[in-house]
PDB file of N, CA and C in Angstrom:
ATOM      1  N   GLN A 149       9.234   2.738 -25.026  1.00  0.00           N
ATOM      2  CA  GLN A 149       9.124   3.897 -25.902  1.00  0.00           C
ATOM      3  C   GLN A 149       8.458   3.508 -27.212  1.00  0.00           C
ATOM      4  N   VAL A 150       7.907   4.530 -27.854  1.00  0.00           N
ATOM      5  CA  VAL A 150       7.252   4.339 -29.150  1.00  0.00           C
ATOM      6  C   VAL A 150       7.883   5.305 -30.136  1.00  0.00           C
ATOM      7  N   GLN A 151       8.256   4.789 -31.283  1.00  0.00           N
ATOM      8  CA  GLN A 151       8.825   5.614 -32.340  1.00  0.00           C
ATOM      9  C   GLN A 151       7.766   5.824 -33.417  1.00  0.00           C
ATOM     10  N   LEU A 152       7.774   7.008 -33.987  1.00  0.00           N
ATOM     11  CA  LEU A 152       6.780   7.384 -34.988  1.00  0.00           C
ATOM     12  C   LEU A 152       7.485   7.919 -36.225  1.00  0.00           C
ATOM     13  N   VAL A 153       7.054   7.449 -37.380  1.00  0.00           N
ATOM     14  CA  VAL A 153       7.625   7.920 -38.640  1.00  0.00           C
ATOM     15  C   VAL A 153       6.493   8.335 -39.565  1.00  0.00           C
ATOM     16  N   GLU A 154       6.459   9.613 -39.897  1.00  0.00           N
ATOM     17  CA  GLU A 154       5.437  10.141 -40.797  1.00  0.00           C
ATOM     18  C   GLU A 154       5.928  10.110 -42.238  1.00  0.00           C
ATOM     19  N   SER A 155       4.980  10.045 -43.158  1.00  0.00           N
ATOM     20  CA  SER A 155       5.290  10.126 -44.583  1.00  0.00           C
ATOM     21  C   SER A 155       4.059  10.629 -45.317  1.00  0.00           C
ATOM     22  N   GLY A 156       4.266  11.000 -46.584  1.00  0.00           N
ATOM     23  CA  GLY A 156       3.138  11.368 -47.426  1.00  0.00           C
ATOM     24  C   GLY A 156       2.984  12.845 -47.701  1.00  0.00           C
ATOM     25  N   GLY A 157       3.792  13.666 -47.066  1.00  0.00           N
ATOM     26  CA  GLY A 157       3.696  15.099 -47.331  1.00  0.00           C
ATOM     27  C   GLY A 157       4.189  15.447 -48.727  1.00  0.00           C
ATOM     28  N   GLY A 158       3.944  16.681 -49.126  1.00  0.00           N
ATOM     29  CA  GLY A 158       4.398  17.118 -50.431  1.00  0.00           C
ATOM     30  C   GLY A 158       3.739  18.410 -50.848  1.00  0.00           C
ATOM     31  N   LEU A 159       3.921  18.739 -52.108  1.00  0.00           N
ATOM     32  CA  LEU A 159       3.336  19.942 -52.694  1.00  0.00           C
ATOM     33  C   LEU A 159       2.073  19.565 -53.454  1.00  0.00           C
ATOM     34  N   VAL A 160       0.999  20.272 -53.189  1.00  0.00           N
ATOM     35  CA  VAL A 160      -0.271  19.997 -53.845  1.00  0.00           C
ATOM     36  C   VAL A 160      -0.963  21.317 -54.155  1.00  0.00           C
ATOM     37  N   GLN A 161      -1.727  21.338 -55.224  1.00  0.00           N
ATOM     38  CA  GLN A 161      -2.461  22.543 -55.592  1.00  0.00           C
ATOM     39  C   GLN A 161      -3.703  22.698 -54.723  1.00  0.00           C
ATOM     40  N   PRO A 162      -4.170  23.922 -54.555  1.00  0.00           N
ATOM     41  CA  PRO A 162      -5.430  24.126 -53.819  1.00  0.00           C
ATOM     42  C   PRO A 162      -6.545  23.282 -54.421  1.00  0.00           C
ATOM     43  N   GLY A 163      -7.322  22.668 -53.551  1.00  0.00           N
ATOM     44  CA  GLY A 163      -8.379  21.773 -53.982  1.00  0.00           C
ATOM     45  C   GLY A 163      -7.935  20.328 -54.116  1.00  0.00           C
ATOM     46  N   GLY A 164      -6.646  20.088 -54.025  1.00  0.00           N
ATOM     47  CA  GLY A 164      -6.120  18.739 -54.174  1.00  0.00           C
ATOM     48  C   GLY A 164      -6.185  17.930 -52.898  1.00  0.00           C
ATOM     49  N   SER A 165      -5.620  16.732 -52.972  1.00  0.00           N
ATOM     50  CA  SER A 165      -5.674  15.791 -51.852  1.00  0.00           C
ATOM     51  C   SER A 165      -4.296  15.204 -51.575  1.00  0.00           C
ATOM     52  N   LEU A 166      -4.110  14.810 -50.328  1.00  0.00           N
ATOM     53  CA  LEU A 166      -2.912  14.085 -49.906  1.00  0.00           C
ATOM     54  C   LEU A 166      -3.317  13.116 -48.811  1.00  0.00           C
ATOM     55  N   ARG A 167      -2.559  12.037 -48.686  1.00  0.00           N
ATOM     56  CA  ARG A 167      -2.762  11.123 -47.569  1.00  0.00           C
ATOM     57  C   ARG A 167      -1.459  10.990 -46.803  1.00  0.00           C
ATOM     58  N   LEU A 168      -1.518  11.330 -45.537  1.00  0.00           N
ATOM     59  CA  LEU A 168      -0.371  11.182 -44.656  1.00  0.00           C
ATOM     60  C   LEU A 168      -0.453   9.851 -43.924  1.00  0.00           C
ATOM     61  N   SER A 169       0.714   9.289 -43.655  1.00  0.00           N
ATOM     62  CA  SER A 169       0.794   8.042 -42.890  1.00  0.00           C
ATOM     63  C   SER A 169       1.738   8.231 -41.714  1.00  0.00           C
ATOM     64  N   CYS A 170       1.470   7.514 -40.649  1.00  0.00           N
ATOM     65  CA  CYS A 170       2.336   7.534 -39.484  1.00  0.00           C
ATOM     66  C   CYS A 170       2.450   6.108 -38.962  1.00  0.00           C
ATOM     67  N   ALA A 171       3.635   5.558 -39.077  1.00  0.00           N
ATOM     68  CA  ALA A 171       3.887   4.194 -38.619  1.00  0.00           C
ATOM     69  C   ALA A 171       4.502   4.226 -37.231  1.00  0.00           C
ATOM     70  N   ALA A 172       3.895   3.502 -36.323  1.00  0.00           N
ATOM     71  CA  ALA A 172       4.381   3.428 -34.947  1.00  0.00           C
ATOM     72  C   ALA A 172       5.059   2.095 -34.703  1.00  0.00           C
ATOM     73  N   SER A 173       6.098   2.122 -33.883  1.00  0.00           N
ATOM     74  CA  SER A 173       6.788   0.893 -33.501  1.00  0.00           C
ATOM     75  C   SER A 173       7.279   1.041 -32.065  1.00  0.00           C
ATOM     76  N   GLY A 174       7.473  -0.111 -31.425  1.00  0.00           N
ATOM     77  CA  GLY A 174       7.958  -0.078 -30.050  1.00  0.00           C
ATOM     78  C   GLY A 174       6.929  -0.636 -29.096  1.00  0.00           C
ATOM     79  N   ASP A 175       6.893  -0.088 -27.907  1.00  0.00           N
ATOM     80  CA  ASP A 175       6.053  -0.575 -26.826  1.00  0.00           C
ATOM     81  C   ASP A 175       4.663   0.060 -26.913  1.00  0.00           C
ATOM     82  N   ILE A 176       3.881  -0.402 -27.863  1.00  0.00           N
ATOM     83  CA  ILE A 176       2.553   0.160 -28.111  1.00  0.00           C
ATOM     84  C   ILE A 176       1.536  -0.522 -27.218  1.00  0.00           C
ATOM     85  N   LYS A 177       0.853   0.267 -26.421  1.00  0.00           N
ATOM     86  CA  LYS A 177      -0.150  -0.277 -25.515  1.00  0.00           C
ATOM     87  C   LYS A 177      -1.465  -0.518 -26.250  1.00  0.00           C
ATOM     88  N   SER A 178      -2.248  -1.433 -25.736  1.00  0.00           N
ATOM     89  CA  SER A 178      -3.512  -1.775 -26.411  1.00  0.00           C
ATOM     90  C   SER A 178      -4.500  -0.608 -26.362  1.00  0.00           C
ATOM     91  N   ILE A 179      -4.432   0.195 -25.324  1.00  0.00           N
ATOM     92  CA  ILE A 179      -5.298   1.371 -25.227  1.00  0.00           C
ATOM     93  C   ILE A 179      -4.422   2.600 -25.446  1.00  0.00           C
ATOM     94  N   ASN A 180      -4.679   3.272 -26.545  1.00  0.00           N
ATOM     95  CA  ASN A 180      -3.850   4.431 -26.873  1.00  0.00           C
ATOM     96  C   ASN A 180      -4.626   5.404 -27.742  1.00  0.00           C
ATOM     97  N   ASP A 181      -4.032   6.499 -27.968  1.00  0.00           N
ATOM     98  CA  ASP A 181      -4.614   7.527 -28.824  1.00  0.00           C
ATOM     99  C   ASP A 181      -3.540   7.982 -29.802  1.00  0.00           C
ATOM    100  N   MET A 182      -3.910   8.112 -31.055  1.00  0.00           N
ATOM    101  CA  MET A 182      -2.969   8.628 -32.046  1.00  0.00           C
ATOM    102  C   MET A 182      -3.621   9.789 -32.766  1.00  0.00           C
ATOM    103  N   GLY A 183      -2.836  10.791 -33.016  1.00  0.00           N
ATOM    104  CA  GLY A 183      -3.415  11.981 -33.618  1.00  0.00           C
ATOM    105  C   GLY A 183      -2.453  12.727 -34.500  1.00  0.00           C
ATOM    106  N   TRP A 184      -2.984  13.730 -35.153  1.00  0.00           N
ATOM    107  CA  TRP A 184      -2.222  14.599 -36.038  1.00  0.00           C
ATOM    108  C   TRP A 184      -2.314  16.039 -35.543  1.00  0.00           C
ATOM    109  N   TYR A 185      -1.186  16.702 -35.592  1.00  0.00           N
ATOM    110  CA  TYR A 185      -1.081  18.113 -35.279  1.00  0.00           C
ATOM    111  C   TYR A 185      -0.352  18.777 -36.433  1.00  0.00           C
ATOM    112  N   ARG A 186      -0.439  20.084 -36.495  1.00  0.00           N
ATOM    113  CA  ARG A 186       0.308  20.789 -37.528  1.00  0.00           C
ATOM    114  C   ARG A 186       0.837  22.102 -36.979  1.00  0.00           C
ATOM    115  N   GLN A 187       1.903  22.565 -37.601  1.00  0.00           N
ATOM    116  CA  GLN A 187       2.506  23.808 -37.146  1.00  0.00           C
ATOM    117  C   GLN A 187       3.059  24.596 -38.317  1.00  0.00           C
ATOM    118  N   ASP A 188       2.551  25.787 -38.453  1.00  0.00           N
ATOM    119  CA  ASP A 188       3.113  26.785 -39.346  1.00  0.00           C
ATOM    120  C   ASP A 188       4.204  27.494 -38.559  1.00  0.00           C
ATOM    121  N   PRO A 189       5.303  27.863 -39.199  1.00  0.00           N
ATOM    122  CA  PRO A 189       6.397  28.508 -38.457  1.00  0.00           C
ATOM    123  C   PRO A 189       5.969  29.739 -37.659  1.00  0.00           C
ATOM    124  N   GLU A 190       4.907  30.394 -38.077  1.00  0.00           N
ATOM    125  CA  GLU A 190       4.516  31.638 -37.419  1.00  0.00           C
ATOM    126  C   GLU A 190       3.367  31.445 -36.439  1.00  0.00           C
ATOM    127  N   LYS A 191       2.980  30.182 -36.199  1.00  0.00           N
ATOM    128  CA  LYS A 191       1.834  29.930 -35.328  1.00  0.00           C
ATOM    129  C   LYS A 191       2.159  28.813 -34.341  1.00  0.00           C
ATOM    130  N   PRO A 192       1.390  28.723 -33.251  1.00  0.00           N
ATOM    131  CA  PRO A 192       1.565  27.602 -32.318  1.00  0.00           C
ATOM    132  C   PRO A 192       1.138  26.290 -32.974  1.00  0.00           C
ATOM    133  N   ARG A 193       1.629  25.180 -32.428  1.00  0.00           N
ATOM    134  CA  ARG A 193       1.209  23.876 -32.935  1.00  0.00           C
ATOM    135  C   ARG A 193      -0.291  23.703 -32.688  1.00  0.00           C
ATOM    136  N   GLU A 194      -0.961  23.189 -33.699  1.00  0.00           N
ATOM    137  CA  GLU A 194      -2.426  23.096 -33.689  1.00  0.00           C
ATOM    138  C   GLU A 194      -2.858  21.645 -33.807  1.00  0.00           C
ATOM    139  N   TRP A 195      -3.772  21.237 -32.969  1.00  0.00           N
ATOM    140  CA  TRP A 195      -4.335  19.896 -33.067  1.00  0.00           C
ATOM    141  C   TRP A 195      -5.244  19.819 -34.286  1.00  0.00           C
ATOM    142  N   VAL A 196      -5.172  18.705 -35.016  1.00  0.00           N
ATOM    143  CA  VAL A 196      -5.956  18.527 -36.235  1.00  0.00           C
ATOM    144  C   VAL A 196      -7.018  17.442 -36.056  1.00  0.00           C
ATOM    145  N   ALA A 197      -6.595  16.263 -35.647  1.00  0.00           N
ATOM    146  CA  ALA A 197      -7.519  15.145 -35.525  1.00  0.00           C
ATOM    147  C   ALA A 197      -6.897  14.055 -34.665  1.00  0.00           C
ATOM    148  N   SER A 198      -7.748  13.251 -34.032  1.00  0.00           N
ATOM    149  CA  SER A 198      -7.276  12.136 -33.207  1.00  0.00           C
ATOM    150  C   SER A 198      -8.210  10.955 -33.366  1.00  0.00           C
ATOM    151  N   MET A 199      -7.643   9.799 -33.093  1.00  0.00           N
ATOM    152  CA  MET A 199      -8.433   8.572 -33.118  1.00  0.00           C
ATOM    153  C   MET A 199      -7.887   7.642 -32.049  1.00  0.00           C
ATOM    154  N   ASP A 200      -8.758   7.135 -31.190  1.00  0.00           N
ATOM    155  CA  ASP A 200      -8.271   6.231 -30.156  1.00  0.00           C
ATOM    156  C   ASP A 200      -8.324   4.786 -30.638  1.00  0.00           C
ATOM    157  N   SER A 201      -7.787   3.908 -29.837  1.00  0.00           N
ATOM    158  CA  SER A 201      -7.680   2.506 -30.240  1.00  0.00           C
ATOM    159  C   SER A 201      -9.037   1.828 -30.312  1.00  0.00           C
ATOM    160  N   GLY A 202     -10.075   2.482 -29.747  1.00  0.00           N
ATOM    161  CA  GLY A 202     -11.419   1.950 -29.848  1.00  0.00           C
ATOM    162  C   GLY A 202     -12.149   2.410 -31.086  1.00  0.00           C
ATOM    163  N   GLY A 203     -11.549   3.324 -31.833  1.00  0.00           N
ATOM    164  CA  GLY A 203     -12.140   3.778 -33.082  1.00  0.00           C
ATOM    165  C   GLY A 203     -12.839   5.119 -33.027  1.00  0.00           C
ATOM    166  N   SER A 204     -12.856   5.767 -31.875  1.00  0.00           N
ATOM    167  CA  SER A 204     -13.497   7.079 -31.786  1.00  0.00           C
ATOM    168  C   SER A 204     -12.610   8.145 -32.420  1.00  0.00           C
ATOM    169  N   THR A 205     -13.240   9.030 -33.174  1.00  0.00           N
ATOM    170  CA  THR A 205     -12.500  10.081 -33.876  1.00  0.00           C
ATOM    171  C   THR A 205     -12.943  11.466 -33.411  1.00  0.00           C
ATOM    172  N   ARG A 206     -12.030  12.395 -33.520  1.00  0.00           N
ATOM    173  CA  ARG A 206     -12.306  13.798 -33.175  1.00  0.00           C
ATOM    174  C   ARG A 206     -11.546  14.667 -34.171  1.00  0.00           C
ATOM    175  N   TYR A 207     -12.173  15.776 -34.546  1.00  0.00           N
ATOM    176  CA  TYR A 207     -11.591  16.660 -35.550  1.00  0.00           C
ATOM    177  C   TYR A 207     -11.648  18.111 -35.088  1.00  0.00           C
ATOM    178  N   ALA A 208     -10.637  18.853 -35.484  1.00  0.00           N
ATOM    179  CA  ALA A 208     -10.708  20.296 -35.321  1.00  0.00           C
ATOM    180  C   ALA A 208     -11.759  20.848 -36.270  1.00  0.00           C
ATOM    181  N   HIS A 209     -12.397  21.904 -35.859  1.00  0.00           N
ATOM    182  CA  HIS A 209     -13.468  22.484 -36.678  1.00  0.00           C
ATOM    183  C   HIS A 209     -12.951  22.896 -38.049  1.00  0.00           C
ATOM    184  N   SER A 210     -11.711  23.340 -38.100  1.00  0.00           N
ATOM    185  CA  SER A 210     -11.167  23.868 -39.359  1.00  0.00           C
ATOM    186  C   SER A 210     -10.985  22.799 -40.433  1.00  0.00           C
ATOM    187  N   VAL A 211     -10.959  21.535 -40.043  1.00  0.00           N
ATOM    188  CA  VAL A 211     -10.730  20.470 -41.024  1.00  0.00           C
ATOM    189  C   VAL A 211     -11.916  19.523 -41.145  1.00  0.00           C
ATOM    190  N   MET A 212     -12.920  19.718 -40.331  1.00  0.00           N
ATOM    191  CA  MET A 212     -14.082  18.819 -40.344  1.00  0.00           C
ATOM    192  C   MET A 212     -14.742  18.823 -41.709  1.00  0.00           C
ATOM    193  N   GLY A 213     -14.993  17.617 -42.225  1.00  0.00           N
ATOM    194  CA  GLY A 213     -15.609  17.489 -43.532  1.00  0.00           C
ATOM    195  C   GLY A 213     -14.614  17.433 -44.676  1.00  0.00           C
ATOM    196  N   ARG A 214     -13.352  17.789 -44.401  1.00  0.00           N
ATOM    197  CA  ARG A 214     -12.316  17.734 -45.440  1.00  0.00           C
ATOM    198  C   ARG A 214     -11.249  16.683 -45.131  1.00  0.00           C
ATOM    199  N   PHE A 215     -10.972  16.451 -43.876  1.00  0.00           N
ATOM    200  CA  PHE A 215      -9.938  15.496 -43.466  1.00  0.00           C
ATOM    201  C   PHE A 215     -10.604  14.289 -42.808  1.00  0.00           C
ATOM    202  N   THR A 216      -9.996  13.128 -43.016  1.00  0.00           N
ATOM    203  CA  THR A 216     -10.471  11.903 -42.386  1.00  0.00           C
ATOM    204  C   THR A 216      -9.293  11.172 -41.765  1.00  0.00           C
ATOM    205  N   ILE A 217      -9.409  10.869 -40.480  1.00  0.00           N
ATOM    206  CA  ILE A 217      -8.374  10.089 -39.806  1.00  0.00           C
ATOM    207  C   ILE A 217      -8.822   8.637 -39.739  1.00  0.00           C
ATOM    208  N   SER A 218      -7.871   7.741 -39.932  1.00  0.00           N
ATOM    209  CA  SER A 218      -8.160   6.321 -39.830  1.00  0.00           C
ATOM    210  C   SER A 218      -6.907   5.618 -39.313  1.00  0.00           C
ATOM    211  N   ARG A 219      -7.078   4.385 -38.913  1.00  0.00           N
ATOM    212  CA  ARG A 219      -5.920   3.670 -38.420  1.00  0.00           C
ATOM    213  C   ARG A 219      -6.048   2.191 -38.705  1.00  0.00           C
ATOM    214  N   ASP A 220      -4.903   1.561 -38.882  1.00  0.00           N
ATOM    215  CA  ASP A 220      -4.794   0.128 -39.057  1.00  0.00           C
ATOM    216  C   ASP A 220      -4.082  -0.387 -37.811  1.00  0.00           C
ATOM    217  N   ASN A 221      -4.837  -0.902 -36.865  1.00  0.00           N
ATOM    218  CA  ASN A 221      -4.237  -1.305 -35.599  1.00  0.00           C
ATOM    219  C   ASN A 221      -3.263  -2.470 -35.773  1.00  0.00           C
ATOM    220  N   ALA A 222      -3.550  -3.352 -36.717  1.00  0.00           N
ATOM    221  CA  ALA A 222      -2.652  -4.487 -36.955  1.00  0.00           C
ATOM    222  C   ALA A 222      -1.288  -4.008 -37.445  1.00  0.00           C
ATOM    223  N   ALA A 223      -1.294  -2.926 -38.206  1.00  0.00           N
ATOM    224  CA  ALA A 223      -0.047  -2.385 -38.748  1.00  0.00           C
ATOM    225  C   ALA A 223       0.486  -1.230 -37.907  1.00  0.00           C
ATOM    226  N   ASN A 224      -0.231  -0.893 -36.836  1.00  0.00           N
ATOM    227  CA  ASN A 224       0.177   0.229 -35.975  1.00  0.00           C
ATOM    228  C   ASN A 224       0.426   1.496 -36.779  1.00  0.00           C
ATOM    229  N   THR A 225      -0.499   1.773 -37.668  1.00  0.00           N
ATOM    230  CA  THR A 225      -0.351   2.926 -38.555  1.00  0.00           C
ATOM    231  C   THR A 225      -1.619   3.767 -38.513  1.00  0.00           C
ATOM    232  N   VAL A 226      -1.440   5.069 -38.474  1.00  0.00           N
ATOM    233  CA  VAL A 226      -2.562   5.990 -38.541  1.00  0.00           C
ATOM    234  C   VAL A 226      -2.418   6.835 -39.809  1.00  0.00           C
ATOM    235  N   TYR A 227      -3.538   7.138 -40.409  1.00  0.00           N
ATOM    236  CA  TYR A 227      -3.563   7.882 -41.668  1.00  0.00           C
ATOM    237  C   TYR A 227      -4.350   9.178 -41.500  1.00  0.00           C
ATOM    238  N   LEU A 228      -4.028  10.129 -42.341  1.00  0.00           N
ATOM    239  CA  LEU A 228      -4.824  11.347 -42.425  1.00  0.00           C
ATOM    240  C   LEU A 228      -5.070  11.623 -43.899  1.00  0.00           C
ATOM    241  N   GLN A 229      -6.292  11.369 -44.333  1.00  0.00           N
ATOM    242  CA  GLN A 229      -6.690  11.672 -45.700  1.00  0.00           C
ATOM    243  C   GLN A 229      -7.157  13.111 -45.744  1.00  0.00           C
ATOM    244  N   MET A 230      -6.492  13.923 -46.534  1.00  0.00           N
ATOM    245  CA  MET A 230      -6.795  15.354 -46.614  1.00  0.00           C
ATOM    246  C   MET A 230      -7.315  15.673 -48.003  1.00  0.00           C
ATOM    247  N   SER A 231      -8.482  16.267 -48.063  1.00  0.00           N
ATOM    248  CA  SER A 231      -9.101  16.608 -49.333  1.00  0.00           C
ATOM    249  C   SER A 231      -9.449  18.093 -49.343  1.00  0.00           C
ATOM    250  N   ASN A 232      -9.706  18.594 -50.552  1.00  0.00           N
ATOM    251  CA  ASN A 232     -10.072  19.998 -50.716  1.00  0.00           C
ATOM    252  C   ASN A 232      -9.099  20.893 -49.943  1.00  0.00           C
ATOM    253  N   LEU A 233      -7.828  20.656 -50.148  1.00  0.00           N
ATOM    254  CA  LEU A 233      -6.810  21.381 -49.404  1.00  0.00           C
ATOM    255  C   LEU A 233      -6.775  22.861 -49.771  1.00  0.00           C
ATOM    256  N   GLU A 234      -6.469  23.645 -48.757  1.00  0.00           N
ATOM    257  CA  GLU A 234      -6.403  25.098 -48.901  1.00  0.00           C
ATOM    258  C   GLU A 234      -4.993  25.565 -48.550  1.00  0.00           C
ATOM    259  N   PRO A 235      -4.587  26.721 -49.068  1.00  0.00           N
ATOM    260  CA  PRO A 235      -3.248  27.227 -48.707  1.00  0.00           C
ATOM    261  C   PRO A 235      -3.040  27.322 -47.195  1.00  0.00           C
ATOM    262  N   GLU A 236      -4.124  27.584 -46.464  1.00  0.00           N
ATOM    263  CA  GLU A 236      -4.022  27.688 -45.008  1.00  0.00           C
ATOM    264  C   GLU A 236      -3.710  26.350 -44.342  1.00  0.00           C
ATOM    265  N   ASP A 237      -3.821  25.264 -45.081  1.00  0.00           N
ATOM    266  CA  ASP A 237      -3.472  23.935 -44.542  1.00  0.00           C
ATOM    267  C   ASP A 237      -1.977  23.661 -44.619  1.00  0.00           C
ATOM    268  N   SER A 238      -1.242  24.519 -45.279  1.00  0.00           N
ATOM    269  CA  SER A 238       0.213  24.339 -45.376  1.00  0.00           C
ATOM    270  C   SER A 238       0.837  24.380 -43.995  1.00  0.00           C
ATOM    271  N   ALA A 239       1.624  23.370 -43.680  1.00  0.00           N
ATOM    272  CA  ALA A 239       2.252  23.285 -42.358  1.00  0.00           C
ATOM    273  C   ALA A 239       3.110  22.038 -42.304  1.00  0.00           C
ATOM    274  N   LEU A 240       3.853  21.939 -41.230  1.00  0.00           N
ATOM    275  CA  LEU A 240       4.537  20.699 -40.893  1.00  0.00           C
ATOM    276  C   LEU A 240       3.571  19.875 -40.060  1.00  0.00           C
ATOM    277  N   TYR A 241       3.263  18.686 -40.519  1.00  0.00           N
ATOM    278  CA  TYR A 241       2.279  17.829 -39.866  1.00  0.00           C
ATOM    279  C   TYR A 241       2.994  16.790 -39.016  1.00  0.00           C
ATOM    280  N   TYR A 242       2.599  16.740 -37.754  1.00  0.00           N
ATOM    281  CA  TYR A 242       3.210  15.825 -36.792  1.00  0.00           C
ATOM    282  C   TYR A 242       2.205  14.769 -36.351  1.00  0.00           C
ATOM    283  N   CYS A 243       2.696  13.579 -36.168  1.00  0.00           N
ATOM    284  CA  CYS A 243       1.933  12.489 -35.587  1.00  0.00           C
ATOM    285  C   CYS A 243       2.258  12.420 -34.093  1.00  0.00           C
ATOM    286  N   ARG A 244       1.259  12.100 -33.288  1.00  0.00           N
ATOM    287  CA  ARG A 244       1.480  11.962 -31.845  1.00  0.00           C
ATOM    288  C   ARG A 244       0.834  10.690 -31.349  1.00  0.00           C
ATOM    289  N   TYR A 245       1.561   9.977 -30.518  1.00  0.00           N
ATOM    290  CA  TYR A 245       1.069   8.782 -29.842  1.00  0.00           C
ATOM    291  C   TYR A 245       0.974   9.080 -28.357  1.00  0.00           C
ATOM    292  N   SER A 246      -0.082   8.598 -27.706  1.00  0.00           N
ATOM    293  CA  SER A 246      -0.162   8.720 -26.258  1.00  0.00           C
ATOM    294  C   SER A 246      -0.910   7.529 -25.676  1.00  0.00           C
ATOM    295  N   ASP A 247      -0.487   7.115 -24.478  1.00  0.00           N
ATOM    296  CA  ASP A 247      -1.240   6.139 -23.698  1.00  0.00           C
ATOM    297  C   ASP A 247      -1.297   6.660 -22.266  1.00  0.00           C
ATOM    298  N   SER A 248      -1.631   5.838 -21.327  1.00  0.00           N
ATOM    299  CA  SER A 248      -1.842   6.326 -19.958  1.00  0.00           C
ATOM    300  C   SER A 248      -0.568   6.844 -19.294  1.00  0.00           C
ATOM    301  N   ASN A 249       0.601   6.396 -19.801  1.00  0.00           N
ATOM    302  CA  ASN A 249       1.848   6.759 -19.119  1.00  0.00           C
ATOM    303  C   ASN A 249       2.886   7.423 -20.014  1.00  0.00           C
ATOM    304  N   TYR A 250       2.571   7.604 -21.276  1.00  0.00           N
ATOM    305  CA  TYR A 250       3.636   7.987 -22.212  1.00  0.00           C
ATOM    306  C   TYR A 250       3.053   8.726 -23.397  1.00  0.00           C
ATOM    307  N   ALA A 251       3.865   9.616 -23.965  1.00  0.00           N
ATOM    308  CA  ALA A 251       3.491  10.303 -25.201  1.00  0.00           C
ATOM    309  C   ALA A 251       4.756  10.613 -25.975  1.00  0.00           C
ATOM    310  N   ASN A 252       4.626  10.612 -27.281  1.00  0.00           N
ATOM    311  CA  ASN A 252       5.777  10.941 -28.117  1.00  0.00           C
ATOM    312  C   ASN A 252       5.291  11.523 -29.443  1.00  0.00           C
ATOM    313  N   TRP A 253       6.214  12.218 -30.100  1.00  0.00           N
ATOM    314  CA  TRP A 253       5.925  12.863 -31.376  1.00  0.00           C
ATOM    315  C   TRP A 253       6.817  12.292 -32.468  1.00  0.00           C
ATOM    316  N   GLY A 254       6.319  12.351 -33.692  1.00  0.00           N
ATOM    317  CA  GLY A 254       7.152  12.063 -34.831  1.00  0.00           C
ATOM    318  C   GLY A 254       7.933  13.298 -35.238  1.00  0.00           C
ATOM    319  N   GLN A 255       8.710  13.168 -36.306  1.00  0.00           N
ATOM    320  CA  GLN A 255       9.563  14.260 -36.771  1.00  0.00           C
ATOM    321  C   GLN A 255       8.823  15.236 -37.669  1.00  0.00           C
ATOM    322  N   GLY A 256       7.701  14.823 -38.201  1.00  0.00           N
ATOM    323  CA  GLY A 256       6.904  15.707 -39.041  1.00  0.00           C
ATOM    324  C   GLY A 256       7.087  15.456 -40.524  1.00  0.00           C
ATOM    325  N   THR A 257       6.049  15.788 -41.276  1.00  0.00           N
ATOM    326  CA  THR A 257       6.098  15.723 -42.733  1.00  0.00           C
ATOM    327  C   THR A 257       5.471  17.008 -43.260  1.00  0.00           C
ATOM    328  N   LEU A 258       6.127  17.615 -44.245  1.00  0.00           N
ATOM    329  CA  LEU A 258       5.738  18.943 -44.702  1.00  0.00           C
ATOM    330  C   LEU A 258       4.662  18.874 -45.783  1.00  0.00           C
ATOM    331  N   VAL A 259       3.624  19.636 -45.584  1.00  0.00           N
ATOM    332  CA  VAL A 259       2.559  19.780 -46.569  1.00  0.00           C
ATOM    333  C   VAL A 259       2.533  21.229 -47.045  1.00  0.00           C
ATOM    334  N   THR A 260       2.618  21.405 -48.349  1.00  0.00           N
ATOM    335  CA  THR A 260       2.562  22.744 -48.940  1.00  0.00           C
ATOM    336  C   THR A 260       1.441  22.771 -49.967  1.00  0.00           C
ATOM    337  N   VAL A 261       0.503  23.681 -49.757  1.00  0.00           N
ATOM    338  CA  VAL A 261      -0.625  23.832 -50.667  1.00  0.00           C
ATOM    339  C   VAL A 261      -0.444  25.155 -51.405  1.00  0.00           C
ATOM    340  N   SER A 262      -0.151  25.042 -52.686  1.00  0.00           N
ATOM    341  CA  SER A 262       0.150  26.242 -53.452  1.00  0.00           C
ATOM    342  C   SER A 262      -0.043  25.977 -54.931  1.00  0.00           C
ATOM    343  N   SER A 263      -0.453  27.012 -55.643  1.00  0.00           N
ATOM    344  CA  SER A 263      -0.575  26.901 -57.097  1.00  0.00           C
ATOM    345  C   SER A 263       0.714  27.355 -57.770  1.00  0.00           C
TER     346      SER A 263
END
């Protein structure tokens, strides 16, 4: 199993920035994918960005150009740098780990964008 712990959420004004972190521990396979999702209470969970262990990245159209995903494989940590935040980005942000046989979610970290 793989455990995931997110951090870095908080309250930020529109136009501001935040960096989320997700630390993974446990039985981490060399080939894996880690990503970020978000969920507003009134909407389905939405995929935001992913990065595989080879370094390939993918972004949802709604965050392209504003969010950057990165990872430190030695530290088993994935980051989400969020810039030019909008109120519509407010949500509970979840980290997800997956490999060929397993997937798991973190508990989430809350991001609120408001003036």
